[in-house]
mmCIF file of C-alpha atoms and ligand atoms in Angstrom:
data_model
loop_
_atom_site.group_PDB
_atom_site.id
_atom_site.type_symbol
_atom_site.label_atom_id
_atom_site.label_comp_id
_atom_site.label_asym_id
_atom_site.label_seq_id
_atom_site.Cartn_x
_atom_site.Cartn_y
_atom_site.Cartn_z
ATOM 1 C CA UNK A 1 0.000 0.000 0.000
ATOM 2 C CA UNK A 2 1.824 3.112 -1.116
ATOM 3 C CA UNK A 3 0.738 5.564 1.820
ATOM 4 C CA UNK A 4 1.358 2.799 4.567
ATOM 5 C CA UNK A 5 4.225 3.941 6.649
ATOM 6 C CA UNK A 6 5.301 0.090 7.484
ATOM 7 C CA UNK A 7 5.000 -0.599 3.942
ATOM 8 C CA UNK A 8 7.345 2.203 3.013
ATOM 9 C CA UNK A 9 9.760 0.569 5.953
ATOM 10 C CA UNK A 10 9.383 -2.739 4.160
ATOM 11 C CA UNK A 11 10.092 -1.497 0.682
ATOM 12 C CA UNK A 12 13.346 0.707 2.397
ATOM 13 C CA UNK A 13 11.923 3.391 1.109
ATOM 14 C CA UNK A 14 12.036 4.249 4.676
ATOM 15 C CA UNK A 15 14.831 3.806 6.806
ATOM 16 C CA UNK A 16 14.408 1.856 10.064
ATOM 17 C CA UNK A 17 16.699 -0.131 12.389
ATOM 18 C CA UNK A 18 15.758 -3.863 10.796
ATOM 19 C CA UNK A 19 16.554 -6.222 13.538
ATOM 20 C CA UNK A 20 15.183 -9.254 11.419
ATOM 21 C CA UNK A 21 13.771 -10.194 8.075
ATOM 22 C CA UNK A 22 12.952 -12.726 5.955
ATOM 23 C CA UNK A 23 10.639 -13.428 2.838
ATOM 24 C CA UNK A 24 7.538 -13.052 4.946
ATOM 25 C CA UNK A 25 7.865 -11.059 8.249
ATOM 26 C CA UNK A 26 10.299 -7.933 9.045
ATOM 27 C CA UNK A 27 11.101 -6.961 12.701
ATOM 28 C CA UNK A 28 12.512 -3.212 13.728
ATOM 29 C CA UNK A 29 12.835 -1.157 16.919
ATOM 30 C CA UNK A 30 10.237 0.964 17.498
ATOM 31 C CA UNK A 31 11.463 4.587 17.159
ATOM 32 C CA UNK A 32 9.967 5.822 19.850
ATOM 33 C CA UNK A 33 10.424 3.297 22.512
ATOM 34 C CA UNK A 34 8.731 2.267 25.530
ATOM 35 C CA UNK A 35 10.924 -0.276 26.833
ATOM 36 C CA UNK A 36 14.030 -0.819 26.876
ATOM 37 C CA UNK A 37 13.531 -4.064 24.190
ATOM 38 C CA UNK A 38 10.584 -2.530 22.045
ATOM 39 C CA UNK A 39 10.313 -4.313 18.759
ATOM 40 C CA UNK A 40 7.695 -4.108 16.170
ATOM 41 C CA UNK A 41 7.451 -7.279 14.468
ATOM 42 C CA UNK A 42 5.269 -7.007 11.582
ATOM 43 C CA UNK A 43 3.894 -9.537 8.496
ATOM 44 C CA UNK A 44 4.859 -8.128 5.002
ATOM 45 C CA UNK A 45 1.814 -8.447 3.311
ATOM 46 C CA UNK A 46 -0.076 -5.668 4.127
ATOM 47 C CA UNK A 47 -3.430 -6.167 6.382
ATOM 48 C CA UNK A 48 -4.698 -3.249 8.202
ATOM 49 C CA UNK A 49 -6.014 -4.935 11.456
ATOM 50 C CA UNK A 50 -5.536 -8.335 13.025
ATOM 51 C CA UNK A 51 -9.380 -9.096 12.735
ATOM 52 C CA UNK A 52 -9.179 -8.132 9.189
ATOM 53 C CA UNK A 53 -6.917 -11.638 8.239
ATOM 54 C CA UNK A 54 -8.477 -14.167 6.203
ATOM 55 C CA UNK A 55 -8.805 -17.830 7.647
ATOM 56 C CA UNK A 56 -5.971 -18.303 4.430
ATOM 57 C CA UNK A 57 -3.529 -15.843 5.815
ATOM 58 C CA UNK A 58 -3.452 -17.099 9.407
ATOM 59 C CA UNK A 59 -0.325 -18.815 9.130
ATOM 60 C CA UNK A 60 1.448 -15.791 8.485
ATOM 61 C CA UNK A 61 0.328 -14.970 12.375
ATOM 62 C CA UNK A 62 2.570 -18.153 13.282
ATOM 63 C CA UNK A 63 5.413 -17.003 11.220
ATOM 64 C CA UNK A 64 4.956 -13.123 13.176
ATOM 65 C CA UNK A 65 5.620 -15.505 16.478
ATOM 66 C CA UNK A 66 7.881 -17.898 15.500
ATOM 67 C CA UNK A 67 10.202 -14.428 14.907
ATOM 68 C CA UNK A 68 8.995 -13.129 18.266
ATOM 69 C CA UNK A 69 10.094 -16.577 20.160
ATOM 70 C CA UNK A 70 13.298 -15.939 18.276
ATOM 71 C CA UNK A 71 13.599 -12.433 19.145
ATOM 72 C CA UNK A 72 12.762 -13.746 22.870
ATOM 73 C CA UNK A 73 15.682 -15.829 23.077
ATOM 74 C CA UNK A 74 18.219 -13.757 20.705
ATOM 75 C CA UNK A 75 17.675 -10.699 23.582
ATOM 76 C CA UNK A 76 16.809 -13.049 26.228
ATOM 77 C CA UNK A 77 13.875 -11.823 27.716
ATOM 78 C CA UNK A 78 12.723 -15.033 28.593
ATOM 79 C CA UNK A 79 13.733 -15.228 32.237
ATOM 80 C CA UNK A 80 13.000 -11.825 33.440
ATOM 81 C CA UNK A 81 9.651 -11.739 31.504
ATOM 82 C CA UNK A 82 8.264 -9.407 28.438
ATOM 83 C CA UNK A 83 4.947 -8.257 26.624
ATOM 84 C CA UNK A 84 3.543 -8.557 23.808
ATOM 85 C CA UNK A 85 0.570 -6.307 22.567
ATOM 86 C CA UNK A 86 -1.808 -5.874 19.343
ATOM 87 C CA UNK A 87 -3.358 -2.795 19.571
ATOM 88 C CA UNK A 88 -6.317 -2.700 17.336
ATOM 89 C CA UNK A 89 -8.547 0.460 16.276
ATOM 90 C CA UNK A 90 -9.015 3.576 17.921
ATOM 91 C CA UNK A 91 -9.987 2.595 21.557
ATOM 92 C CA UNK A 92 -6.426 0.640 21.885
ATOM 93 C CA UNK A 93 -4.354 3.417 20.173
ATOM 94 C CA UNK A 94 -4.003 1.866 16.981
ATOM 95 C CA UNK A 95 -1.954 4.794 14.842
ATOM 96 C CA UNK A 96 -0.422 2.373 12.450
ATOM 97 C CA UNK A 97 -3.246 0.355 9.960
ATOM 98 C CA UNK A 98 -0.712 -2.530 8.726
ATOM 99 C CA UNK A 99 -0.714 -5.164 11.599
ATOM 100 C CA UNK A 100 2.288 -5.303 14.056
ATOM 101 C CA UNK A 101 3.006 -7.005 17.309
ATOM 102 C CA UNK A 102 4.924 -4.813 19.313
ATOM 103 C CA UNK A 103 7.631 -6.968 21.975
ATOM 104 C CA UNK A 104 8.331 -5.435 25.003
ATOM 105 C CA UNK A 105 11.101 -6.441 27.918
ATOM 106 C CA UNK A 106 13.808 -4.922 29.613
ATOM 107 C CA UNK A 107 11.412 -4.045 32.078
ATOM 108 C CA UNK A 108 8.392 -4.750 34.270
ATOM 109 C CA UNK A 109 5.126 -3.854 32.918
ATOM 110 C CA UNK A 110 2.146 -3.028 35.102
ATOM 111 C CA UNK A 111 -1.418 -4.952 34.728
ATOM 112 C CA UNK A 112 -4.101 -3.873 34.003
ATOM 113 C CA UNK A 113 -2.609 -2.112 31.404
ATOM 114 C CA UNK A 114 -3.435 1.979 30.419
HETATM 115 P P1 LIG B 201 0.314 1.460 17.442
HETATM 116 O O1 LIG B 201 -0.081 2.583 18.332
HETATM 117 O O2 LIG B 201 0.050 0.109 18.066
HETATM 118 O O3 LIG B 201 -0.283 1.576 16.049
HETATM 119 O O4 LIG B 201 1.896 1.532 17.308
HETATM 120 C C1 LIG B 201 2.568 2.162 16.258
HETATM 121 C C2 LIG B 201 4.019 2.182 16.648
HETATM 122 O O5 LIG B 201 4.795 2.476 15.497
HETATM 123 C C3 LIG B 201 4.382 3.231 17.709
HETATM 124 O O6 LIG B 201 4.948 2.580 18.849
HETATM 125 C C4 LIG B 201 5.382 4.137 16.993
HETATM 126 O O7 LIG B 201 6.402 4.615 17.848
HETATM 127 C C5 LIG B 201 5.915 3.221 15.913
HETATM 128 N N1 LIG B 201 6.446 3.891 14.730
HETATM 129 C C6 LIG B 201 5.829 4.846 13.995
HETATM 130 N N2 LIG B 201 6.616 5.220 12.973
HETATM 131 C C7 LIG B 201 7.740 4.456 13.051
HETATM 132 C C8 LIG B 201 8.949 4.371 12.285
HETATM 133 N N3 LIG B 201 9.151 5.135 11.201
HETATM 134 N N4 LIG B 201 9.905 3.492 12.675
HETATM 135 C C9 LIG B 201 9.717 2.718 13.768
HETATM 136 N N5 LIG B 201 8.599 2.749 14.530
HETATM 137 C C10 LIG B 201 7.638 3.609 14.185
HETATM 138 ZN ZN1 LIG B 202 1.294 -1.527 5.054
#
């Protein structure tokens, strides 16, 4: 999608700090953290919201985690804990329409959440 910020991030036509990619999924720091681990891990294709995926296009979802369980033991947030949050339409604070999971650690993280 040619206004989609991610998608511009994706295509490089944006620069971000890409700490993985592969065919299907890309994962970046946030640039405006808040965490000290904040990563947005995102699927390539573009879909707007999470509850917008097609029954076809849910194993993409297990790709986006496969790369966050990776990401979880590459920084090893494992033992100390982390987060991981969708937020979807305006209620949540969704700014960015292109899905992404944002992982959080480095940190402890209050509940119930703001
Ligand atoms: P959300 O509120 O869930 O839609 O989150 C969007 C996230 O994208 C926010 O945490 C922003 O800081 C982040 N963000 C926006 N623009 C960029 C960018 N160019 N590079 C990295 N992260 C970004
Ligand atoms: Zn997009």
């Amino acid at each position: 999608m040619t206004d989609c910020i991610f998608c511009k991030i994706i295509n490089k036509e944006i620069k971000s700090d890409i700490v993985y990619e592969d065919e299907d999924v890309l994962a970046f720091n946030d640039i405006d953290p808040k965490a000290p681990q904040h990563i947005l891990v995102i699927p390539k294709k573009h879909v707007a919201c999470l509850s917008d995926l097609g029954r076809p296009e849910l194993p993409l979802i297990a790709k986006v985690y496969g790369v966050i369980q990776k990401l979880v033991e590459d920084k090893k947030l494992k033992a100390a804990g982390y987060r991981v949050v969708v937020n979807e339409g305006k209620s949540a604070g969704q700014a960015v329409f292109h899905v992404h999971f944002h992982l959080l650690g480095g940190r402890d993280f209050s509940w119930p959440p703001g």
